[in-house]
Structures are given as C-alpha cells and as structure tokens.
XYZ file of C-alpha atoms in Angstrom:
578
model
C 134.780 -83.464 2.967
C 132.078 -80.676 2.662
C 133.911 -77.245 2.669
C 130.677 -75.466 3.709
C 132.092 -74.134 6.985
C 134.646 -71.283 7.378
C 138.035 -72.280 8.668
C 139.894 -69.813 11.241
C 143.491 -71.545 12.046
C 143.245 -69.654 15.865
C 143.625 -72.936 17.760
C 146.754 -71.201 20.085
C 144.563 -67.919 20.666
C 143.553 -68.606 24.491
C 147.485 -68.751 25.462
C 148.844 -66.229 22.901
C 148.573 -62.848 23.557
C 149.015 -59.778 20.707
C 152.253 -58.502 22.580
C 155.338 -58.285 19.805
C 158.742 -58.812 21.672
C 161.986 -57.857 19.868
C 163.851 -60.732 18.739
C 167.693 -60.462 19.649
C 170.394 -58.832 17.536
C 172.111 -58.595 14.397
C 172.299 -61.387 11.500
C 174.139 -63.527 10.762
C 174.686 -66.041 7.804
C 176.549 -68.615 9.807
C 175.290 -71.455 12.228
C 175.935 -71.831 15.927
C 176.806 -74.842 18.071
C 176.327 -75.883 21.811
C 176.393 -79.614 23.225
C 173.248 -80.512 25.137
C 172.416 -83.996 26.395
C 169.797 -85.749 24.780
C 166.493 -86.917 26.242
C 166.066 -90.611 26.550
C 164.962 -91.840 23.725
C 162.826 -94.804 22.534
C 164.473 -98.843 22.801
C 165.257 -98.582 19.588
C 167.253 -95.549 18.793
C 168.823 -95.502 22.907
C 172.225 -96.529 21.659
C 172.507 -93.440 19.274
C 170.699 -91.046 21.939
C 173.080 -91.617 24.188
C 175.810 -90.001 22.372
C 176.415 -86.583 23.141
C 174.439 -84.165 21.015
C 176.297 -81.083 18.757
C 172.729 -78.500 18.075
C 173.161 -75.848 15.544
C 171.532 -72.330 15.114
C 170.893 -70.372 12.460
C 171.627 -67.956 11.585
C 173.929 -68.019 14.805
C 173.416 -64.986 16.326
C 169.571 -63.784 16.278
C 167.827 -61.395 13.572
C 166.814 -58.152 15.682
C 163.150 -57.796 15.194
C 162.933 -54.008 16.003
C 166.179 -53.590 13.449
C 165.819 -55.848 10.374
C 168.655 -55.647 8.039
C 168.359 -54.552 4.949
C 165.526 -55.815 2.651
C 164.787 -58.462 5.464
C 160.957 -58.707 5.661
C 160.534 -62.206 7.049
C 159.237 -62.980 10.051
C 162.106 -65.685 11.207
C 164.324 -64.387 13.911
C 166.079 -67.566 14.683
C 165.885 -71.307 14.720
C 167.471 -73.710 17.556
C 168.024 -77.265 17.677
C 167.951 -76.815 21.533
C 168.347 -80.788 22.146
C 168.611 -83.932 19.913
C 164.433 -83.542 19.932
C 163.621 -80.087 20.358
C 163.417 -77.401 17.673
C 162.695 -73.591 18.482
C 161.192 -71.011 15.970
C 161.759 -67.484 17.075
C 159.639 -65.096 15.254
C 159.219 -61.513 14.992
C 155.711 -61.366 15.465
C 153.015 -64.137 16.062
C 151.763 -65.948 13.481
C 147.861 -67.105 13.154
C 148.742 -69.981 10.375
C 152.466 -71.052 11.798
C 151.283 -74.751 12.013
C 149.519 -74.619 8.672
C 152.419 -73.281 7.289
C 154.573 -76.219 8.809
C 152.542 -78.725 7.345
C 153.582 -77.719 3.926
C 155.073 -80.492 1.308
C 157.989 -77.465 0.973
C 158.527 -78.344 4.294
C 159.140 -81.710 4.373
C 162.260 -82.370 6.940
C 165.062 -83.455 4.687
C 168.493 -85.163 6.520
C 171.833 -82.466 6.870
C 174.305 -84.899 5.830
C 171.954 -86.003 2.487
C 171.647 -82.387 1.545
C 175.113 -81.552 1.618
C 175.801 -84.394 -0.579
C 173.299 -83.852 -2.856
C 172.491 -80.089 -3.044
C 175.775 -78.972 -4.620
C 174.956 -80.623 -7.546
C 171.400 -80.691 -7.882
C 171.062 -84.695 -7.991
C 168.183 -84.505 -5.081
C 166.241 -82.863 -8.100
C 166.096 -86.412 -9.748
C 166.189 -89.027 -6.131
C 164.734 -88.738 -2.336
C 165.335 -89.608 0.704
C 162.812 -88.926 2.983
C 161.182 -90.790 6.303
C 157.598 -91.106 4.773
C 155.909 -94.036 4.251
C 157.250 -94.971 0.425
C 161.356 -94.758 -1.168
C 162.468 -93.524 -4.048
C 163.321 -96.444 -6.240
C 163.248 -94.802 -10.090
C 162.423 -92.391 -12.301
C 162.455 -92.750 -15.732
C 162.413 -89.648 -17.751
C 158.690 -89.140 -19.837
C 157.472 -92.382 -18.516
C 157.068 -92.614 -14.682
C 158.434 -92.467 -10.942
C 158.798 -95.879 -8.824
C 158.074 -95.446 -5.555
C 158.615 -98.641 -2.512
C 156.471 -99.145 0.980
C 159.039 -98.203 3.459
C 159.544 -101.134 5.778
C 160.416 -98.982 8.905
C 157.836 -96.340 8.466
C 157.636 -94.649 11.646
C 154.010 -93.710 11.040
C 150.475 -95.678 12.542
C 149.152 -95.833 8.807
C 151.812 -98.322 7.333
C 151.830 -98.104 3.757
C 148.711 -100.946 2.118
C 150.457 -100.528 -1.505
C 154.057 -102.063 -1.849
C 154.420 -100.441 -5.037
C 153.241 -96.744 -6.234
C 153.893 -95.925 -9.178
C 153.301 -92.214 -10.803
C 152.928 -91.785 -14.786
C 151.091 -88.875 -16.927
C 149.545 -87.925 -19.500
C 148.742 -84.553 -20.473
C 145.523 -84.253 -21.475
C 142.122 -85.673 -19.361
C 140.948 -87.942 -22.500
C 144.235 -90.058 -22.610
C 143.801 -90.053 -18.784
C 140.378 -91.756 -18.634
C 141.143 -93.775 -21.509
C 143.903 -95.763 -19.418
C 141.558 -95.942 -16.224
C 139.162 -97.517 -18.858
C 141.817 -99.897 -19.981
C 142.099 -101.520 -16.450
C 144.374 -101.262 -13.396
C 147.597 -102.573 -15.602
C 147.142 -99.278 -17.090
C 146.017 -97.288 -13.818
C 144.593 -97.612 -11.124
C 143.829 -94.025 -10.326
C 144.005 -90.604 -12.672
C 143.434 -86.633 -11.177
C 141.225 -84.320 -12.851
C 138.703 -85.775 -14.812
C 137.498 -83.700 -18.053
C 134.356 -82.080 -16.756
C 132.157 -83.612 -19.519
C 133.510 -87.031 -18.423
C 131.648 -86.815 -14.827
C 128.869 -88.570 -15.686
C 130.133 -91.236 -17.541
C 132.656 -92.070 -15.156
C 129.577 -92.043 -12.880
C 127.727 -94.199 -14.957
C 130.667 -96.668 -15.446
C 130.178 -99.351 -13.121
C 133.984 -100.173 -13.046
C 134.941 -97.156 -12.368
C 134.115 -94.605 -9.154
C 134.956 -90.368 -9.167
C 135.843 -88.746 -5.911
C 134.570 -85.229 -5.823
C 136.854 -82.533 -5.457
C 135.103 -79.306 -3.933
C 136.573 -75.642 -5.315
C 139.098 -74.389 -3.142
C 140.878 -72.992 -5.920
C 141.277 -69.577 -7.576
C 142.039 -69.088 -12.001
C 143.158 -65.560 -12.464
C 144.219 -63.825 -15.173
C 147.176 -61.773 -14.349
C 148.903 -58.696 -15.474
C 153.057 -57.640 -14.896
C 152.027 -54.434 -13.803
C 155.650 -53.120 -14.731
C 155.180 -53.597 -18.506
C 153.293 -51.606 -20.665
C 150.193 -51.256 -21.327
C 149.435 -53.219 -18.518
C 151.245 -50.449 -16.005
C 148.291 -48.327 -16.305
C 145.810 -49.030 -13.628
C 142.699 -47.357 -15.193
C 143.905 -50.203 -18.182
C 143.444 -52.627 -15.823
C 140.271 -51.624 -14.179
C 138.784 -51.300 -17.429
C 139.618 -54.658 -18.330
C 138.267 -55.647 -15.459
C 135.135 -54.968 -16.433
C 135.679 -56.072 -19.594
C 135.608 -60.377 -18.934
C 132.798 -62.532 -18.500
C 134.074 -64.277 -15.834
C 130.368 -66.117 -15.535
C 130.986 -67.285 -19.450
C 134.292 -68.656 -18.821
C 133.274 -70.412 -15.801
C 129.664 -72.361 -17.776
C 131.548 -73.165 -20.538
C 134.661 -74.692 -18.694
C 134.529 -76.075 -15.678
C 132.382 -78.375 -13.933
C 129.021 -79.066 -11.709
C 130.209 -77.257 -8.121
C 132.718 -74.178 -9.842
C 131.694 -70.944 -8.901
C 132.216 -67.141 -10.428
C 135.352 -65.700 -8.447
C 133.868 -62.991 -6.708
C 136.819 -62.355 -4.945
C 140.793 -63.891 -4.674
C 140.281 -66.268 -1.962
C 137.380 -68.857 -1.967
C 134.548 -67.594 0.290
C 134.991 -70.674 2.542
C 137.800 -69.046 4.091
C 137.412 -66.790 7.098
C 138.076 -63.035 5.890
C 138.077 -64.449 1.971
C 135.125 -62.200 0.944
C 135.322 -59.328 3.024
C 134.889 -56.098 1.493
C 133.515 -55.215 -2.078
C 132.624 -57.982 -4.880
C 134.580 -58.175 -8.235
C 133.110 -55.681 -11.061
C 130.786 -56.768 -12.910
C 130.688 -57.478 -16.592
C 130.272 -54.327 -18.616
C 131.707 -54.286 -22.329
C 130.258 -50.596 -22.710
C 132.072 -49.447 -20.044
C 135.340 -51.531 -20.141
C 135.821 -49.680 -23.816
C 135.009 -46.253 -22.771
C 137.582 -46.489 -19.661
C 140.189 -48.044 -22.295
C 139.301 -45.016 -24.152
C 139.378 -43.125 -21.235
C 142.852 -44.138 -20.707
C 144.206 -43.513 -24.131
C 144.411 -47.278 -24.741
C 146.700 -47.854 -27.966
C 144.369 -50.444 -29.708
C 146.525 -51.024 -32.804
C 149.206 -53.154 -31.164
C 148.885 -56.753 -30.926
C 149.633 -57.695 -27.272
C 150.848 -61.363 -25.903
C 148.986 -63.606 -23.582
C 150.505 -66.758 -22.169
C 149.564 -69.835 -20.670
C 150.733 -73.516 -20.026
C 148.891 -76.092 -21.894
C 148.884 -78.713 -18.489
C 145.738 -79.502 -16.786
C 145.127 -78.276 -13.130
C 142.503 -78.532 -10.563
C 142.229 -74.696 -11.174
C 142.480 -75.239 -14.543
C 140.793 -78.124 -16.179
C 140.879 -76.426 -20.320
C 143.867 -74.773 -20.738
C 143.539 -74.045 -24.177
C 140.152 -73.105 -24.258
C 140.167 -70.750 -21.738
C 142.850 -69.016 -23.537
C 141.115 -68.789 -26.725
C 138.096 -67.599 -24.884
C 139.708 -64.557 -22.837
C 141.600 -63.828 -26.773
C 137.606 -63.633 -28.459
C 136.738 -61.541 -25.533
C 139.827 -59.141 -25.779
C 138.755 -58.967 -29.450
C 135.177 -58.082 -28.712
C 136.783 -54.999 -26.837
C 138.512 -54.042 -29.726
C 142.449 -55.733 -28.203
C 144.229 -58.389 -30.227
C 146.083 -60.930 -28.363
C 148.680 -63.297 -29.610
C 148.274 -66.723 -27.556
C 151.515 -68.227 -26.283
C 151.680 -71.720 -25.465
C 154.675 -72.198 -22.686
C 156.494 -75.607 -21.363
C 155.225 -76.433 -18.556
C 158.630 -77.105 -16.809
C 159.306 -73.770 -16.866
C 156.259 -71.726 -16.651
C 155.989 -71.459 -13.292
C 159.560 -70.160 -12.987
C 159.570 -67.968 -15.664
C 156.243 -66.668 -14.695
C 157.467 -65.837 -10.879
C 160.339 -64.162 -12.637
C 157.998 -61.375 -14.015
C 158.826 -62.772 -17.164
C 155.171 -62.434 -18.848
C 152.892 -59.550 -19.262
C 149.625 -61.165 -19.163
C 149.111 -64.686 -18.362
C 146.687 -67.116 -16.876
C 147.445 -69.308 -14.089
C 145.699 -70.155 -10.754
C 146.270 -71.585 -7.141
C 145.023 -74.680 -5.654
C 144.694 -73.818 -1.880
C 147.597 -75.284 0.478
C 145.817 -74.488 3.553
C 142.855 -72.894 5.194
C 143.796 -69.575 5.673
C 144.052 -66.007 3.839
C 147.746 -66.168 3.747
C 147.846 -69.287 1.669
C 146.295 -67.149 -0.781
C 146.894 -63.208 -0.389
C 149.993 -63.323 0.995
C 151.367 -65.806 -1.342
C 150.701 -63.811 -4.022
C 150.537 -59.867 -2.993
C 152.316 -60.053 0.165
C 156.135 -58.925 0.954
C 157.504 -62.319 -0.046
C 155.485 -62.635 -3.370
C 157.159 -63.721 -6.174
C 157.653 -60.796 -9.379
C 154.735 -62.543 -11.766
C 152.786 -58.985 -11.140
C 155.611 -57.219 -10.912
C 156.114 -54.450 -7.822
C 153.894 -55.027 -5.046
C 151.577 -52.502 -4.134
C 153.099 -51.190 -0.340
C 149.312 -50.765 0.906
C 148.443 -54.190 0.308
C 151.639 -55.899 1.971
C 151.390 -53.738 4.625
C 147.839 -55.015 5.444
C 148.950 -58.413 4.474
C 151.547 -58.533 7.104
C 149.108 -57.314 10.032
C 147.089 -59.596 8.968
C 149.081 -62.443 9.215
C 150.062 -61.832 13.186
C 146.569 -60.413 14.590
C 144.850 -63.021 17.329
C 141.759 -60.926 17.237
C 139.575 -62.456 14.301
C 136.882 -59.468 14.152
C 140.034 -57.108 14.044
C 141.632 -59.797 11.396
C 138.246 -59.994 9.243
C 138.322 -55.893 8.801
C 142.323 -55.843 7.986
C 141.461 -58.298 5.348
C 138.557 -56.241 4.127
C 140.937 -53.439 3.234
C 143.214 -55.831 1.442
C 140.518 -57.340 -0.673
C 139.458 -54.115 -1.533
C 142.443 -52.531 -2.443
C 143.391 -55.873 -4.613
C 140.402 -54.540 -6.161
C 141.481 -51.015 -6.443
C 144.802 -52.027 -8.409
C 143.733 -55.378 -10.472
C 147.139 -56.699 -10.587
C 144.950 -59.772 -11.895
C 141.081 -60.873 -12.712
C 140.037 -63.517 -10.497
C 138.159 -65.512 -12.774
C 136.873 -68.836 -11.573
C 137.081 -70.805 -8.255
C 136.825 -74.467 -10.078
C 135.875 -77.580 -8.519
C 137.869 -81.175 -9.830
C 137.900 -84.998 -9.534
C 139.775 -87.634 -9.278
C 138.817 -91.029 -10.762
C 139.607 -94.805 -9.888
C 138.977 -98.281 -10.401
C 136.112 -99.525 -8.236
C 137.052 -101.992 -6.682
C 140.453 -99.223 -4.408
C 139.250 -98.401 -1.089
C 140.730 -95.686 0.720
C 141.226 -93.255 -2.130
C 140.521 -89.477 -1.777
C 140.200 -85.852 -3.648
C 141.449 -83.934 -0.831
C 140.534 -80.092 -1.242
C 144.359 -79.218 -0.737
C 145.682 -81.807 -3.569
C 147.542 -83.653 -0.755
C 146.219 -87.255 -1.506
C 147.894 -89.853 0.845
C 148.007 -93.012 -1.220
C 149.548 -95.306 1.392
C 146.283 -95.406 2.970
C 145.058 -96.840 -0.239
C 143.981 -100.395 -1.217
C 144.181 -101.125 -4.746
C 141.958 -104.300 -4.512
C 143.355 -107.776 -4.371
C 147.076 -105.842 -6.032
C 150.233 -104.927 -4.569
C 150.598 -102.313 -7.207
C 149.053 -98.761 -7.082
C 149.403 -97.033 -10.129
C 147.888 -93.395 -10.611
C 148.149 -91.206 -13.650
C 148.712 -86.937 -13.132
C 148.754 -84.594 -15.311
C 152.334 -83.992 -16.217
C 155.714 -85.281 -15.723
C 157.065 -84.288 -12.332
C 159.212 -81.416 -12.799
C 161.750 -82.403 -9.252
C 161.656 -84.115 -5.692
C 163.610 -81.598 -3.954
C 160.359 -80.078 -3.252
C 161.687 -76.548 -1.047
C 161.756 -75.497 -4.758
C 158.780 -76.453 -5.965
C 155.674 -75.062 -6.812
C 154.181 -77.443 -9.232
C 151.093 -79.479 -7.349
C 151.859 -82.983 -9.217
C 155.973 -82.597 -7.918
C 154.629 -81.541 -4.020
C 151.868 -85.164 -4.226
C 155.040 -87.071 -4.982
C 156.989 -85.265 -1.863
C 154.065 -85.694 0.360
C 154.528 -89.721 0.000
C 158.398 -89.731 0.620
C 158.892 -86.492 3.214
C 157.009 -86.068 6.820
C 156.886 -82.178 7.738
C 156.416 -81.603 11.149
C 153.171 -81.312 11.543
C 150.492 -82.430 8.487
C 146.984 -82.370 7.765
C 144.100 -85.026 8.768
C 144.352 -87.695 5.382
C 141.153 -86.144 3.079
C 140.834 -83.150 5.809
C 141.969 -79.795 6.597
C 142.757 -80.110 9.924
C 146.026 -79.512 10.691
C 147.421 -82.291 13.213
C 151.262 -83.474 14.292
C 153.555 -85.249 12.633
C 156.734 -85.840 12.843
C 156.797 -83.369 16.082
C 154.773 -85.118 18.509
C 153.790 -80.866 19.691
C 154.758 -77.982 18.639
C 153.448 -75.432 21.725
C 153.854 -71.195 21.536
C 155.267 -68.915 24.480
C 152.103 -66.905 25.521
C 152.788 -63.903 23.139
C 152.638 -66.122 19.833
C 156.776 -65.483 18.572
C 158.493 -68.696 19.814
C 157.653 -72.168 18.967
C 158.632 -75.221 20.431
C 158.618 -78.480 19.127
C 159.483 -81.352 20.132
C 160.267 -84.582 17.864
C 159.626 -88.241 17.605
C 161.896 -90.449 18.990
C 163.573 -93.437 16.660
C 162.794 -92.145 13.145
C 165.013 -93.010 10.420
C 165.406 -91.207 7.374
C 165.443 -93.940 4.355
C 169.115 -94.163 4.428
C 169.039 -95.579 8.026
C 170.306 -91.992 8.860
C 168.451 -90.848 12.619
C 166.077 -88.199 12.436
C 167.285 -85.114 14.782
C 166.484 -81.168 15.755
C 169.607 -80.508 13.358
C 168.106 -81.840 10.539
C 165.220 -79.494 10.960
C 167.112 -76.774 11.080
C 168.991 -77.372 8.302
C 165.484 -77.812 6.210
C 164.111 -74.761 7.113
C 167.481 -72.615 6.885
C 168.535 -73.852 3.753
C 165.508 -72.357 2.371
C 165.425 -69.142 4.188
C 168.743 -68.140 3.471
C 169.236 -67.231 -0.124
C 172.540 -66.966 0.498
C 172.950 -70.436 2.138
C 175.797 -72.805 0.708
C 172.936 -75.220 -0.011
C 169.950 -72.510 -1.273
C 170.721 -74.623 -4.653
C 166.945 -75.913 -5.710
C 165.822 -76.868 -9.353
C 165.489 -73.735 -10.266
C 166.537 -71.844 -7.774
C 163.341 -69.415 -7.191
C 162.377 -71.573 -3.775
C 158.714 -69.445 -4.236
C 156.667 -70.987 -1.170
C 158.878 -70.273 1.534
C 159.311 -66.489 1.330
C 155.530 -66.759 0.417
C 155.060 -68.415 3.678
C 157.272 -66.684 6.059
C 157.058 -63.220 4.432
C 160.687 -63.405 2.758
C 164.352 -64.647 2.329
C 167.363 -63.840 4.711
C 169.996 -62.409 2.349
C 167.300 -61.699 -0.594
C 168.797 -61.328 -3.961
C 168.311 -58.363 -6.031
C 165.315 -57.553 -7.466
C-alpha cells in the first residue's frame, strides 16, 4: 500500500480525555487470585467454561502511579484477568499507540502452563506453541524451520499453504539465484539486491512486490566512550557524511536521504529542524575545534546480514570508513555475528556502529521512544533526560497539535546531541514465483503467508536473510525471528494483512475508560493453543508480565535483554542495574 498519507493512531480520542488518575499502591512482584464465573462461552469450549475460573494479577497489589518505586519508569500499573475472557491494563497515563503496541509479534499471547515448562530452560527458544494459523513441526539448525497449517485455526483466513517452510541465505545473489531455480528451491525470497529490480521485473517467471521506505539506517555512537562522549565530536561528524552518497550508491529506486529519525510519513516525524547538511570544511574545523585526537585508529562495527534498512552491509561500511578517512579519522571495520549483534549492541557494547529500524507501527514511539526514550536499550549509552522527558509526554498527549510541537522539541534536541546520523530511509522488495497469489511486502515486515497461494503446491517455501536466531519472540528483536512468530502466535489485536491499520485479534475489543489509563479487553471464545490447551485472560497475563517483570521467575528469553517491551511500555518492573 501507498504510504503517502500521515498516520495518527488517535482512534480512542473522542472518549478519552487528558486527565491522569493515580494508579493504586505499592508493588509488588507476586500475582493475585480471585474466582469469578465465566461468561458463556461458544458450543465448543462450554464444557471447559463452565468450570469455575481462578484469574491472576500482577503484580498483585497495584504500582502507585503518583509514587513509582525505584527506577520504575513504565507506564503499567497493573494487569487483571478479571474473568475467563476479560483482561484489564491499568496504566499510569494514557497511551496514544496502546493498540499498536498490542499488535506487536513480542506480544504474541503465549499459554501459562507451556511457559513454565519451557522457560526455565530455554527450550521455547528452539519450538512454539502458539494459536496462529501454522505449528511448529522442525527446525533444523543452518538449514530451515518446518512450519504445519493448523487444522483448528480459530481465525476467518484458514491457512491456503499446508506446508511453510523458512530457509536463508545470506546474501541477495544466492537468494535470487534459488527463486531462479524454481519453486523446489523457493517459492518466495525478501530483499532483493537493488540492482536485481529490473531483472526480476523483466523475468517473466518471476514477480517483485514493492516495499515502500518506512525504515531508518543510522550510524550510531556509545556516547559513554571516548571520543565519541564529546558532543561537539559528534556534531562535527555530523556534518561530516554524505548521507545523499550513501543513499545513490546503495539502495534502491523509492529510498530517500534521512532528513530526520522517523520517516516523514509519520505524523510529528519531521517536525522541527532538518539534519545538517554535508560540509567536509566544516566537519574538520569543529573536530579541530574540539581537540579531536586524529592519530588513533578508532573501531566501527556492523553485521554483515541483509535488512530492509540495510540492503549492502559491507559496502556501506567501507563507504562511511573512506569518508572518515577523507576527514582525516581512520576506522578499523568490524564484521560481527549476526546472532549476537543485536544483543551485544543493546548492551552498549560498541562505540560506533551501523544498524537501522524497520518500522513496527505507525507512530513516533515505534521509533523515538524505542530508541531515546526511558526504556531504550544502552547501544548509545546514557539517555539524554531532555529527550525522554519529551518522549514520555509525548507518548500520553490526546491533543495532536500539542503532540506535533512536543515532538518538534524532541527531534530537535536528537539533533542537538547526535547520539547517531540518520542516514538513509531505504525502500526493499520481496520477490516470488509468478504464478503465488496473495503474497505481500508489507511496510512493517509482517508478511502473513497463510493467506498465500503457492500455485497448484501445497508447499510454500520462502528464503530470508539469515537463520532465525529464536521463537520465543518477547526476546527478540531480529525482523526474520518476529515473521516466523507472526505465523505461529495471535497478539491481541494485529494489523490489516499488507496494511497498517491496526484491527482485533484475538480480543474481539479492547475499549479505554474515558481518561485513556485502563483497557479492557475482552477475548475470543473457544481458541486453542496448539497443544489443545484453552486460550484464557490468565494466559495473557502471564505474556505480558513475564516480560515486564525482570525479575519474574520466567523473565528467562534467548538472551535475556527482552528490548521491545521496555521500548514499548517505557520500562521493566524490577529493572536490573545499569
């Protein structure tokens, strides 16, 4: 779909007011009980509803709002399984994206009993068990994930494929070269090499989807390590890229120049000043200025694996090192794994880097706060107080000319203190044989494939760029591990299939009390989880706590840095140290 059009997730602002309301009392780490009977549920589940039902909440008695505890900045008061189908998010303040944020593969309800079994020991890293339309049947290590149509798929779109398979292949030649060699090879591949457009174009076999740019390449800086603590450094570097060089040489027909963080398609995304522009002369004299030591060599890291964001890896790296050297900096080039990249990088663990961000949603948190707001991961070391402090108003004002300004300020003082270089907001492709129907390039990455026909098969086989890195997706980050979730986990609510409209899911509603900080949902009735296990408000509780608390028996993860959801919901209960 055309991205053309801003997007302003303000559906609820006719019934929410901008009052805040306290939130209850102290924390606690523990869940609560009480017995409520359960609604009547559909024929097929009515012999399981009619048991009497146990719901938990967590943390059992209420965060107080107006008295946080210490080094609590989410915005999660409580959550209540108030029936066997009704959930309840208390907040501490409204918040514009809550639905978007729902949506979220992170957020993907898992079952209580399945995670208790399988967190302790990590094995829901390597196996599923969701209620989306395809199981987990395999997963063989460097080679591919099996995935089977779910027979009792609760959902209107029953899955066309009875097998998906996932392989990949790290680089976009060998990609296209298996499309080429037919669908017992693939049937489908993401990001085609930009030079390949028109040929797949040309190929009559063959058909590419369009991707549009709703992503942002960046180069970033640990502003806690030297040299790159000095902000008059950064500035001058700033100045110092040719962002427009980068972006002609690399990416494809539709990229633009990243004048600011957030694509300009989102509402409040390029508010406020423009990114400096490209002056060597004056990025040297401010490096001067700043009594830059020039005879160090300085390390630069990136990982080799294609993204959306990203589609030359290496070449972008060798490009920002030539223009480093034109002002007079040598960089040594690190190539990293990509399994751990991302969790080393959130770590703070690199002092300049490139990465980027494919957007998850359609709204300035997905991007801003993710990355510069209070539950930001450490890749650019401290946050900047000014910025999360706009960041959070932000996120709860109803009034979108007062929201638009806030986010002015931000943008400009991201500007200010250049904890990174936006460089490029890249468009991508996807590629597939001609004769699947239903295939997409959705701008947030969230392909559904059980809507797609490959031809007269039974088989759909699609090629990404790298080997998943887990299915337990609450800790993932990775885009090609969250487009396996998405096909085995429902979230409550999820987005229109090739869209950005945000529409229910597995809750049939999810409605806010006029001032914007409690949520109600309520479920569908006679889901099974892939286990034959029955779908119920405890199981959503359990989802969403487990994540929030980082001191939750079950907070276990892949790697344990569960990014997204204080990125989402503006930080852990219990944080660790920093």
């Amino acid at each position: 779909m055309s991205r053309t059009k801003r997007w302003s997730p303000l559906a609820f602002i006719g019934v929410v007011g901008i009052v805040f309301s306290a939130c209850g009392t102290a924390a606690s780490p523990t869940p609560s009980a009480s017995t409520a009977a359960s609604a009547p549920a559909a024929s097929e589940s009515a012999a399981v509803s009619s048991a009497p039902f146990t719901g938990t909440s967590y943390p059992d008695t209420a965060v107080d709002c107006a008295k946080k505890p210490t080094g609590y900045t989410g915005e999660f008061s409580q959550i209540k399984a108030v029936d066997r189908y009704t959930v309840e998010f208390d907040l501490c303040a409204p918040d514009v994206a809550f639905l978007a944020k729902l949506a979220f593969a992170t957020n993907g309800i898992q079952d209580s009993d399945w995670l208790a079994k399988h967190a302790p020991d990590k094995s829901y890293v390597k196996t599923a068990n969701g209620t989306g339309p395809y199981k987990f049947q395999e997963w063989v290590s460097g080679d591919h994930i099996t995935l089977v149509a779910n027979p009792d798929y609760w959902g209107k779109d029953k899955p066309i494929a009875q097998t998906l398979i996932f392989k990949w292949a790290d680089t976009a030649e060998k990609r296209l070269q298996d499309l080429e060699a037919g669908p017992t090879t693939a049937d489908g591949i993401d990001n085609v090499a930009p030079d390949d457009f028109a040929s797949v174009e040309a190929n009559s076999a063959l058909q590419l989807i369009k991707r549009d740019a709703f992503t942002i390449l960046y180069l970033g800086f640990n502003v806690d390590k030297a040299p790159w603590n000095n902000e008059k450094v950064r500035q001058a570097i700033a100045m110092g890229i040719d962002r427009k060089r980068i972006n002609d040489t690399f990416n494809p027909p539709g990229s633009t120049v990243a004048d600011y963080f957030t694509p300009c398609n989102v509402a409040g995304g390029c508010e406020g000043d423009p990114w400096y522009s490209y002056d060597k002369a004056a990025a040297i004299k401010g490096l001067k200025d700043a009594n830059f030591d020039f005879s160090k060599t300085y390390d630069l890291y990136f990982r080799p694996k294609v993204r959306g964001y990203f589609p030359n890896p290496p070449g972008v790296a060798q490009d920002i090192q030539a223009q480093f050297k034109d002002l007079g900096i040598d960089l040594k080039v690190h190539t990293e794994d990509n399994a751990t990249y991302l969790g080393n990088s959130s770590k703070g663990q690199y002092s300049l880097f490139l990465l980027g961000w494919g957007g998850d949603y359609p709204d300035m948190t997905d991007f801003v706060d993710y990355h510069f707001g209070t539950g930001a991961n450490g890749a650019f070391g401290k946050k900047f107080d000014d910025i999360t402090a706009l960041l959070t108003q932000g996120a709860s004002e109803l009034d979108a000319t007062k929201r638009l300004d806030i986010y002015k300020q931000a943008n400009n003082l991201i500007r200010e203190h250049v904890p990174m270089i936006p460089l490029n907001h890249a468009a991508s492709a996807t590629a597939y044989q001609a004769d699947v129907t239903g295939a997409q390039a959705s701008p947030l990455g969230n392909d559904a494939f059980w809507v797609v026909k490959p031809g007269d098969r039974t088989q759909l086989i699609f090629e990404q760029n790298a080997e998943t890195s887990g299915l337990y997706c609450g800790d993932e980050s990775d885009g090609d591990s969250l487009r396996n979730c998405e096909q085995i986990y429902d979230p409550l609510y999820t987005y229109a299939i090739g869209k950005t409209d945000v529409i229910p899911n597995l809750a049939t509603e999810c409605k806010p009390n006029t001032d914007g900080t409690k949520w109600t949902c309520t479920l569908q009735q006679g889901v099974k989880f892939h286990d034959g296990a029955d779908l119920d408000a405890n199981d959503v509780v359990t989802t969403f706590a487990v994540q929030w608390d980082a001191k939750h028996a079950l907070h276990v993860g892949n790697l344990g840095t569960f990014d997204y959801f204080p990125a989402l919901f503006g930080g852990f209960l219990n944080p660790p140290a920093s």
